[in-house]
JSON list of C-alpha atoms in Angstrom, two decimals:
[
{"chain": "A", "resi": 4, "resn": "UNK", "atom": "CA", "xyz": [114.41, -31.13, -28.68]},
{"chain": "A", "resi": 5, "resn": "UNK", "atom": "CA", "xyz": [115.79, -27.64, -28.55]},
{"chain": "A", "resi": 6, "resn": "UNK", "atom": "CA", "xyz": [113.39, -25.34, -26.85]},
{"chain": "A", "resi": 7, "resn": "UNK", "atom": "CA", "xyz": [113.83, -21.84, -28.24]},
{"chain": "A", "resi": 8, "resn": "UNK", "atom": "CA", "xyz": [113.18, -18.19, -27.01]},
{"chain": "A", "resi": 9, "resn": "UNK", "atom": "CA", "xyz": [110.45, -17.27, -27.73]},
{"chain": "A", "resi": 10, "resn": "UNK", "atom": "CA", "xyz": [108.48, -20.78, -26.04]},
{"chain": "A", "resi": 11, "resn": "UNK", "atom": "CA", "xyz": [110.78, -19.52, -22.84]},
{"chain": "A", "resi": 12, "resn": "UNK", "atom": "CA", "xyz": [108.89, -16.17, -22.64]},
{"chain": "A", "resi": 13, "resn": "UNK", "atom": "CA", "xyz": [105.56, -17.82, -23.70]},
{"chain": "A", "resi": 14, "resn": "UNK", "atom": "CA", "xyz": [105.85, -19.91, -21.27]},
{"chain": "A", "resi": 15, "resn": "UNK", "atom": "CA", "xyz": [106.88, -17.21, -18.77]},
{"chain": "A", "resi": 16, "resn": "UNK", "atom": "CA", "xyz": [104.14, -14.78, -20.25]},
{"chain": "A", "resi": 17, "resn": "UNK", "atom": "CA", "xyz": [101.50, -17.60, -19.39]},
{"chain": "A", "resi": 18, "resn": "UNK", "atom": "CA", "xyz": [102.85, -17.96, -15.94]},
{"chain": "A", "resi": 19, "resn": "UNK", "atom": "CA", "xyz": [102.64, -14.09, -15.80]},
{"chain": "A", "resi": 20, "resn": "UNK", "atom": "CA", "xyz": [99.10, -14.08, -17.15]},
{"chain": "A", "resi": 21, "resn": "UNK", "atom": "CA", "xyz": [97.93, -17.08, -14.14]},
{"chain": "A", "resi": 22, "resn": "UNK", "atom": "CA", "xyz": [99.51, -14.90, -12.11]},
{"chain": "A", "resi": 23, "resn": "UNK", "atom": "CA", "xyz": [97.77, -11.89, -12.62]},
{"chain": "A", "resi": 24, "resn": "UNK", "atom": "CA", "xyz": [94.31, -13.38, -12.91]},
{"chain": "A", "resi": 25, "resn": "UNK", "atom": "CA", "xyz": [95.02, -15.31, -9.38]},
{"chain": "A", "resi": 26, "resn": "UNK", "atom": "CA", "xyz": [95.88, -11.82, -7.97]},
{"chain": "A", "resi": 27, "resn": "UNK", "atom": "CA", "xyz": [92.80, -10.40, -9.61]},
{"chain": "A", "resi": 28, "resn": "UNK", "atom": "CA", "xyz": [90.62, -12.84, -7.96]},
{"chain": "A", "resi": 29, "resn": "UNK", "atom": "CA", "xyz": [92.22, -12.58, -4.78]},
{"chain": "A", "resi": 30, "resn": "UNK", "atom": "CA", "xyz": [91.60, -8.60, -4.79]},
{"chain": "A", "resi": 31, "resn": "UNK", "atom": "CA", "xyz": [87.78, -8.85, -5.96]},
{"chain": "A", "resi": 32, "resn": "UNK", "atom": "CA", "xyz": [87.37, -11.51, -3.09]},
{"chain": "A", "resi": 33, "resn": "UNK", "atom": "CA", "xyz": [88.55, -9.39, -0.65]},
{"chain": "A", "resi": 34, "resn": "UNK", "atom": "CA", "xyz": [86.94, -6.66, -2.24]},
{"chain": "A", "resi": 35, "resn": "UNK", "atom": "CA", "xyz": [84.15, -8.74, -1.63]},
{"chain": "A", "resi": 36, "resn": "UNK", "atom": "CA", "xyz": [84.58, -9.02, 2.04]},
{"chain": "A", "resi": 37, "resn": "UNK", "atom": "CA", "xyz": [85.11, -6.02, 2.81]},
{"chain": "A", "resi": 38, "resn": "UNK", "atom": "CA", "xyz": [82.05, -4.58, 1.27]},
{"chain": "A", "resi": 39, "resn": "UNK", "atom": "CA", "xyz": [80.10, -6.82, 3.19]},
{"chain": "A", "resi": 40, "resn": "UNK", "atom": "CA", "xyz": [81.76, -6.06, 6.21]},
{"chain": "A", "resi": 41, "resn": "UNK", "atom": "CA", "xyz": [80.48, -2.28, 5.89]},
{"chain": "A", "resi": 42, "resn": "UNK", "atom": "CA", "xyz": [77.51, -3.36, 4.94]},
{"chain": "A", "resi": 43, "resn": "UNK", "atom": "CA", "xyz": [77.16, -4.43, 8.06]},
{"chain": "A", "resi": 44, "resn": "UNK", "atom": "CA", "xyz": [78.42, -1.42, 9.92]},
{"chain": "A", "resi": 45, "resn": "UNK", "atom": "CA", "xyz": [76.40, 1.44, 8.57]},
{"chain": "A", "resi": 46, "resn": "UNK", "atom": "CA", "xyz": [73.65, 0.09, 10.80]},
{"chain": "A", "resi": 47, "resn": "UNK", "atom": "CA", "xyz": [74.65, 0.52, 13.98]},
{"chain": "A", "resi": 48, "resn": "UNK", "atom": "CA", "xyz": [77.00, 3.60, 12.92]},
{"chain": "A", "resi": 49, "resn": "UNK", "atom": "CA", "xyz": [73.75, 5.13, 12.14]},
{"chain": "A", "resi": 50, "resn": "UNK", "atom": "CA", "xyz": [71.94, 4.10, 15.35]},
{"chain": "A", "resi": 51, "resn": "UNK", "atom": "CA", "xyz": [75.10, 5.20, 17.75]},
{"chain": "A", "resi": 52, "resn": "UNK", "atom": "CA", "xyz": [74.62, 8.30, 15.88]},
{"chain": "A", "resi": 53, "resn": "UNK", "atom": "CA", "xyz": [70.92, 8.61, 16.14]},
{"chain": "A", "resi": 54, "resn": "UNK", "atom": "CA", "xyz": [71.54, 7.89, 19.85]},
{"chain": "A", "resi": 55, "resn": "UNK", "atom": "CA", "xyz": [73.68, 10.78, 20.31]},
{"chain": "A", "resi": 56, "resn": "UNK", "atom": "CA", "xyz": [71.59, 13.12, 18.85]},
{"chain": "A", "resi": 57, "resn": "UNK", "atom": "CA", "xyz": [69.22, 12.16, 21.09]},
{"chain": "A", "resi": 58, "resn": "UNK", "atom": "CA", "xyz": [71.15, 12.84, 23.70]},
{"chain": "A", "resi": 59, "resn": "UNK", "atom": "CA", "xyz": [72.23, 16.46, 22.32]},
{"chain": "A", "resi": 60, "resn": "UNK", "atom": "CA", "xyz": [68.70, 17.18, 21.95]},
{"chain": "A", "resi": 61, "resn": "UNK", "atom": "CA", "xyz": [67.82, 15.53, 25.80]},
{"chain": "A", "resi": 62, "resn": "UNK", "atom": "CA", "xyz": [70.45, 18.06, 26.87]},
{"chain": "A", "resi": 63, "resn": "UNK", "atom": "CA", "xyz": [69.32, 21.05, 25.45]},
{"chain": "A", "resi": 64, "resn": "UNK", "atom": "CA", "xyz": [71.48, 21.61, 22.67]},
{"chain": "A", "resi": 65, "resn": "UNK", "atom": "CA", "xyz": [69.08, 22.00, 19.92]},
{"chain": "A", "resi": 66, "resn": "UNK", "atom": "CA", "xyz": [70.68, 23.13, 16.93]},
{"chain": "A", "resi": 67, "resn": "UNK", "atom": "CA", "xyz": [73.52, 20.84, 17.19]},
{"chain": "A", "resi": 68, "resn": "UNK", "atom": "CA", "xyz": [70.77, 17.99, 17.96]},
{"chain": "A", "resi": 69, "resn": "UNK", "atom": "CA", "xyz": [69.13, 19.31, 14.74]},
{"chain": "A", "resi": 70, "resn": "UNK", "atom": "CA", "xyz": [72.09, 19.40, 12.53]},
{"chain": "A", "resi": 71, "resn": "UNK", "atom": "CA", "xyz": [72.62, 15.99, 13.90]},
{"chain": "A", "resi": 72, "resn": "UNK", "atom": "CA", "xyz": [69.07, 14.52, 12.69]},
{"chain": "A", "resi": 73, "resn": "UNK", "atom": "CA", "xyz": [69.10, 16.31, 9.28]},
{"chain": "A", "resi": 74, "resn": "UNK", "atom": "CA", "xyz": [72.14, 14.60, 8.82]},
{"chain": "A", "resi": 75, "resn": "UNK", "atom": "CA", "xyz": [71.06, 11.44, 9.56]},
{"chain": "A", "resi": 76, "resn": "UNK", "atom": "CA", "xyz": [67.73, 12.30, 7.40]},
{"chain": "A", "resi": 77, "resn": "UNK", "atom": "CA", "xyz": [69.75, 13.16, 4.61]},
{"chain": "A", "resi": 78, "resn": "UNK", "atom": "CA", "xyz": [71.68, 9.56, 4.81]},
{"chain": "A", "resi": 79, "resn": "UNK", "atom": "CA", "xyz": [68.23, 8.54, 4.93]},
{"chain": "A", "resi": 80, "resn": "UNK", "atom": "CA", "xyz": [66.90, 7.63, 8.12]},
{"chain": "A", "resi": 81, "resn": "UNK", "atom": "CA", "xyz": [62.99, 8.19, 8.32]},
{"chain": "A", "resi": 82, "resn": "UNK", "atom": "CA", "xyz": [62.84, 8.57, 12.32]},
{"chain": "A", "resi": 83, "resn": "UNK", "atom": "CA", "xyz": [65.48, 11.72, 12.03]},
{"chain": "A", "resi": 84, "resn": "UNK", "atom": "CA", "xyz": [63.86, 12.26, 9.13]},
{"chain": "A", "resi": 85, "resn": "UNK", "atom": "CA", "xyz": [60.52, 12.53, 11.00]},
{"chain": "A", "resi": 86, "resn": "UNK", "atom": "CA", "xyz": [62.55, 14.46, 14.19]},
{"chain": "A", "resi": 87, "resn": "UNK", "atom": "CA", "xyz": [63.98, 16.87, 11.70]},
{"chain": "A", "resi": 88, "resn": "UNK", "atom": "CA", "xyz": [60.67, 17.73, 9.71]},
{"chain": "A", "resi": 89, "resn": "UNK", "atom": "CA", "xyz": [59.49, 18.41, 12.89]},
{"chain": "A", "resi": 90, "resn": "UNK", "atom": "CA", "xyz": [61.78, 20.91, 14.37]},
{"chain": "A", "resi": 91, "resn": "UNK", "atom": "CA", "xyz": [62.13, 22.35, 11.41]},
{"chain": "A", "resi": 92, "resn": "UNK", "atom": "CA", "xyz": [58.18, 23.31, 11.59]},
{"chain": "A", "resi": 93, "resn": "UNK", "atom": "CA", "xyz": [58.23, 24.01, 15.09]},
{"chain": "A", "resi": 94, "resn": "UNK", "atom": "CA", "xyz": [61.92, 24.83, 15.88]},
{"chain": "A", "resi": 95, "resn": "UNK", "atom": "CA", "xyz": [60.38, 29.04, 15.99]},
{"chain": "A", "resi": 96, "resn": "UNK", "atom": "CA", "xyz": [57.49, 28.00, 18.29]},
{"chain": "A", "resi": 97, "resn": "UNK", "atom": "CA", "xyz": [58.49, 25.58, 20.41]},
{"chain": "A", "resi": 98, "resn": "UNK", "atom": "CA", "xyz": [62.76, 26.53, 20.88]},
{"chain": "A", "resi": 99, "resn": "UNK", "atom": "CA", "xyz": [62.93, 30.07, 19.84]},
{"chain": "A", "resi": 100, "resn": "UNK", "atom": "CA", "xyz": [65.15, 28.86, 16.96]},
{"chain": "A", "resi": 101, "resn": "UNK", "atom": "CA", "xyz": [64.95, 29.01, 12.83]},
{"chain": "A", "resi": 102, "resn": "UNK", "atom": "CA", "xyz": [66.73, 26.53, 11.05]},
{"chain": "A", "resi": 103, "resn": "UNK", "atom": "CA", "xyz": [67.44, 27.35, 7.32]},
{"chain": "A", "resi": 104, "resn": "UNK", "atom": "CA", "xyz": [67.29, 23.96, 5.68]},
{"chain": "A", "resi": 105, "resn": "UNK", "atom": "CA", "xyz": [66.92, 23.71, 1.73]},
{"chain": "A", "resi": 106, "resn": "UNK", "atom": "CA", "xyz": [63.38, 22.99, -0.13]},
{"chain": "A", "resi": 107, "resn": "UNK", "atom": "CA", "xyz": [65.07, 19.59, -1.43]},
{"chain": "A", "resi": 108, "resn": "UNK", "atom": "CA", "xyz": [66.04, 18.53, 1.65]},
{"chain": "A", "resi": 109, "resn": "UNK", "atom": "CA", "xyz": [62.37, 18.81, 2.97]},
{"chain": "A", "resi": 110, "resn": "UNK", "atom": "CA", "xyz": [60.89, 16.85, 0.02]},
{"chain": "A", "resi": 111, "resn": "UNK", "atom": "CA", "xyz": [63.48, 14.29, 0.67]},
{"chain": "A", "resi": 112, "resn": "UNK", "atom": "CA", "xyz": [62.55, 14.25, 4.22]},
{"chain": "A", "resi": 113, "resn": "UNK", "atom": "CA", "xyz": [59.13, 13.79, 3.91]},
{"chain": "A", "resi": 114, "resn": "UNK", "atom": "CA", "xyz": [59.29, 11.12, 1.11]},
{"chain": "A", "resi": 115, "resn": "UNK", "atom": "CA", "xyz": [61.26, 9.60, 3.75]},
{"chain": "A", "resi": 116, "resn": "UNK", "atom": "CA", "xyz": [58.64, 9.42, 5.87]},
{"chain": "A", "resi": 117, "resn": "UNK", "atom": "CA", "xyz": [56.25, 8.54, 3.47]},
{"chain": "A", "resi": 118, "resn": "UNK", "atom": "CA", "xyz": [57.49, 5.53, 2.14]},
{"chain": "A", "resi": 119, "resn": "UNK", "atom": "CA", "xyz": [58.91, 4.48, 5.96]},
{"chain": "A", "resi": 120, "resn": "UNK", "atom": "CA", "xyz": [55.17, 3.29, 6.48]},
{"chain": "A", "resi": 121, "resn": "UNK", "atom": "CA", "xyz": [55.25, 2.08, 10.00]},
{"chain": "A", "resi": 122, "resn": "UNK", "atom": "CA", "xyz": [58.76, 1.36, 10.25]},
{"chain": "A", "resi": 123, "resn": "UNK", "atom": "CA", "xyz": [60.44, 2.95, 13.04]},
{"chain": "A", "resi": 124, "resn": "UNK", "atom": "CA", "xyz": [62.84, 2.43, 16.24]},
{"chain": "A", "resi": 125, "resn": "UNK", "atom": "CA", "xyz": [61.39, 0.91, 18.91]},
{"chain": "A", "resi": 126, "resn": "UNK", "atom": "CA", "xyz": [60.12, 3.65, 21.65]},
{"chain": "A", "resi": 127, "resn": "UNK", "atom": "CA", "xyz": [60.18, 3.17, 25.15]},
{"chain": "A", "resi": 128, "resn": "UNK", "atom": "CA", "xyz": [57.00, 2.44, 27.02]},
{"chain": "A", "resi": 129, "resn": "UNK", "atom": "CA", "xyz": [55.20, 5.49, 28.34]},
{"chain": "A", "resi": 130, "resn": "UNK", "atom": "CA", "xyz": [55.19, 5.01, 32.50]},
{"chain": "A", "resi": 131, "resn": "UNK", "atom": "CA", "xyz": [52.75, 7.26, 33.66]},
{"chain": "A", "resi": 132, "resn": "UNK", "atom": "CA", "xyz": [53.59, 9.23, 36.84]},
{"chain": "A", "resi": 133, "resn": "UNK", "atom": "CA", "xyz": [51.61, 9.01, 39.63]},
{"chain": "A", "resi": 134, "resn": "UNK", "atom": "CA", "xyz": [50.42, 12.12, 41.14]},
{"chain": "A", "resi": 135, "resn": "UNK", "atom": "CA", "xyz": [48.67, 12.29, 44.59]},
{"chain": "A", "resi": 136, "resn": "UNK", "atom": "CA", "xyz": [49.44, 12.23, 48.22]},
{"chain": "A", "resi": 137, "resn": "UNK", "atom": "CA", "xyz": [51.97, 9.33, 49.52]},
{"chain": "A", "resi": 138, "resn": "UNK", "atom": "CA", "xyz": [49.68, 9.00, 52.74]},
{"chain": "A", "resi": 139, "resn": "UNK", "atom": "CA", "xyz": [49.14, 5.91, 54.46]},
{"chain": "A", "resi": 140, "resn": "UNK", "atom": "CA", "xyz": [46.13, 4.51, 52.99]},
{"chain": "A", "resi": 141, "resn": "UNK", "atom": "CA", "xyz": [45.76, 6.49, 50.02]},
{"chain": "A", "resi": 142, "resn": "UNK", "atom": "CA", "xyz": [45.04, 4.58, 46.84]},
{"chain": "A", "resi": 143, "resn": "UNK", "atom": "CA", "xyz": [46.28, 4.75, 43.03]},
{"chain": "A", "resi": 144, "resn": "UNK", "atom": "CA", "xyz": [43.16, 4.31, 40.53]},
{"chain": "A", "resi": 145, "resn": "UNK", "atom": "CA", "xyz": [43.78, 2.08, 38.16]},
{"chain": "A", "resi": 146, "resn": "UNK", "atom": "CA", "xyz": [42.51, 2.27, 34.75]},
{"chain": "A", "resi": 147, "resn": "UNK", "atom": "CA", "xyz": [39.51, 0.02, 33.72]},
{"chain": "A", "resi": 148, "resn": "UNK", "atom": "CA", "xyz": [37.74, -1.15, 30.18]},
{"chain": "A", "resi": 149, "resn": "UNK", "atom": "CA", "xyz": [34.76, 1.00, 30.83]},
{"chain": "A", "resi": 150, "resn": "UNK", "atom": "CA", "xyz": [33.46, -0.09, 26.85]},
{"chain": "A", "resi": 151, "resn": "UNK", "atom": "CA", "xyz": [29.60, -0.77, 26.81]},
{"chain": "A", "resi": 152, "resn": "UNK", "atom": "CA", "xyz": [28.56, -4.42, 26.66]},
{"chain": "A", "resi": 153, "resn": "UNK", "atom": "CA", "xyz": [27.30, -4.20, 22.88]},
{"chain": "A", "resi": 154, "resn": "UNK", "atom": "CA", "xyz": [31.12, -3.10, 22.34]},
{"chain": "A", "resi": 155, "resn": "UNK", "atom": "CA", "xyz": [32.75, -5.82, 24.27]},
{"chain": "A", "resi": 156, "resn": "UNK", "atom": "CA", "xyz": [30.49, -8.24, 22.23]},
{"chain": "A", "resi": 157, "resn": "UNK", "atom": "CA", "xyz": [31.71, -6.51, 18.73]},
{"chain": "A", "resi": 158, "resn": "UNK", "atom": "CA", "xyz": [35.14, -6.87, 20.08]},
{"chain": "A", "resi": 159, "resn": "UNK", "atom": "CA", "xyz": [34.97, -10.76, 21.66]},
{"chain": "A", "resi": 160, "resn": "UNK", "atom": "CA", "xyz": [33.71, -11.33, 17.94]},
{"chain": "A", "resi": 161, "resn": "UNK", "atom": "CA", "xyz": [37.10, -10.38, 16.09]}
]
């Protein structure tokens, strides 16, 4: 049987056409694994950021640490979202600074925060410092549950 031209380039078309579609998949699976890769990334990119804005702020530098949370806030983060809203409010008060940040930004920033619910970093544990004389024989009060016995009965209730 005598194989002509044209069922040579078929044939060679169809090898083309596997070839292509084996390449496609290849290229949407690694596509594919890639995207999940950053998916995994933006979270702690976005912490290590959050972190050093924290730090900016810690060391005084406000309206870098600022710029720093409203950028965050803007990605979406609700705790810079929260830290921003609140410098911006305060930023004249409490650092002698104005920040001009847009309306839209704002809105954004507090539906943010709306929506966050309770959702937030952890925060470190307040230690309360101890003031008072180091003396030999000089004692720390400790706090007691000073609630009323109808209270503690409410409470032993729950």
């Amino acid at each position: 049987m005598k194989v002509s031209n044209h069922q040579v380039a078929g044939s060679n078309g169809m090898r083309l056409r596997t070839c292509l579609a084996s390449m496609a998949l290849a290229i949407t699976a690694l596509q594919a694994g890639v995207a999940s890769a950053q998916a995994v990334q933006p979270g702690a990119l976005a912490q290590r950021e959050y972190d050093d804005a924290v730090a900016t702020f810690k060391a005084g530098r406000t309206s870098e640490a600022f710029g720093r949370f409203m950028d965050l806030a803007n990605r979406g983060d609700a705790d810079a979202a929260r830290i921003a809203l609140f410098m911006n409010q305060y930023g004249a008060t409490l650092y002698g600074k104005y920040w001009d940040v847009l309306p839209r930004d704002v809105d954004y920033w507090q539906q943010l925060v709306r929506n966050s619910g309770t959702a937030a970093r952890p925060v470190a544990e307040f230690q309360p410092l101890v003031v008072g004389s180091r003396k030999p024989g000089t004692r720390v009060a400790v706090a007691r549950n000073t609630a009323t016995p109808a209270l503690q009965k409410v409470v032993a209730r729950q």
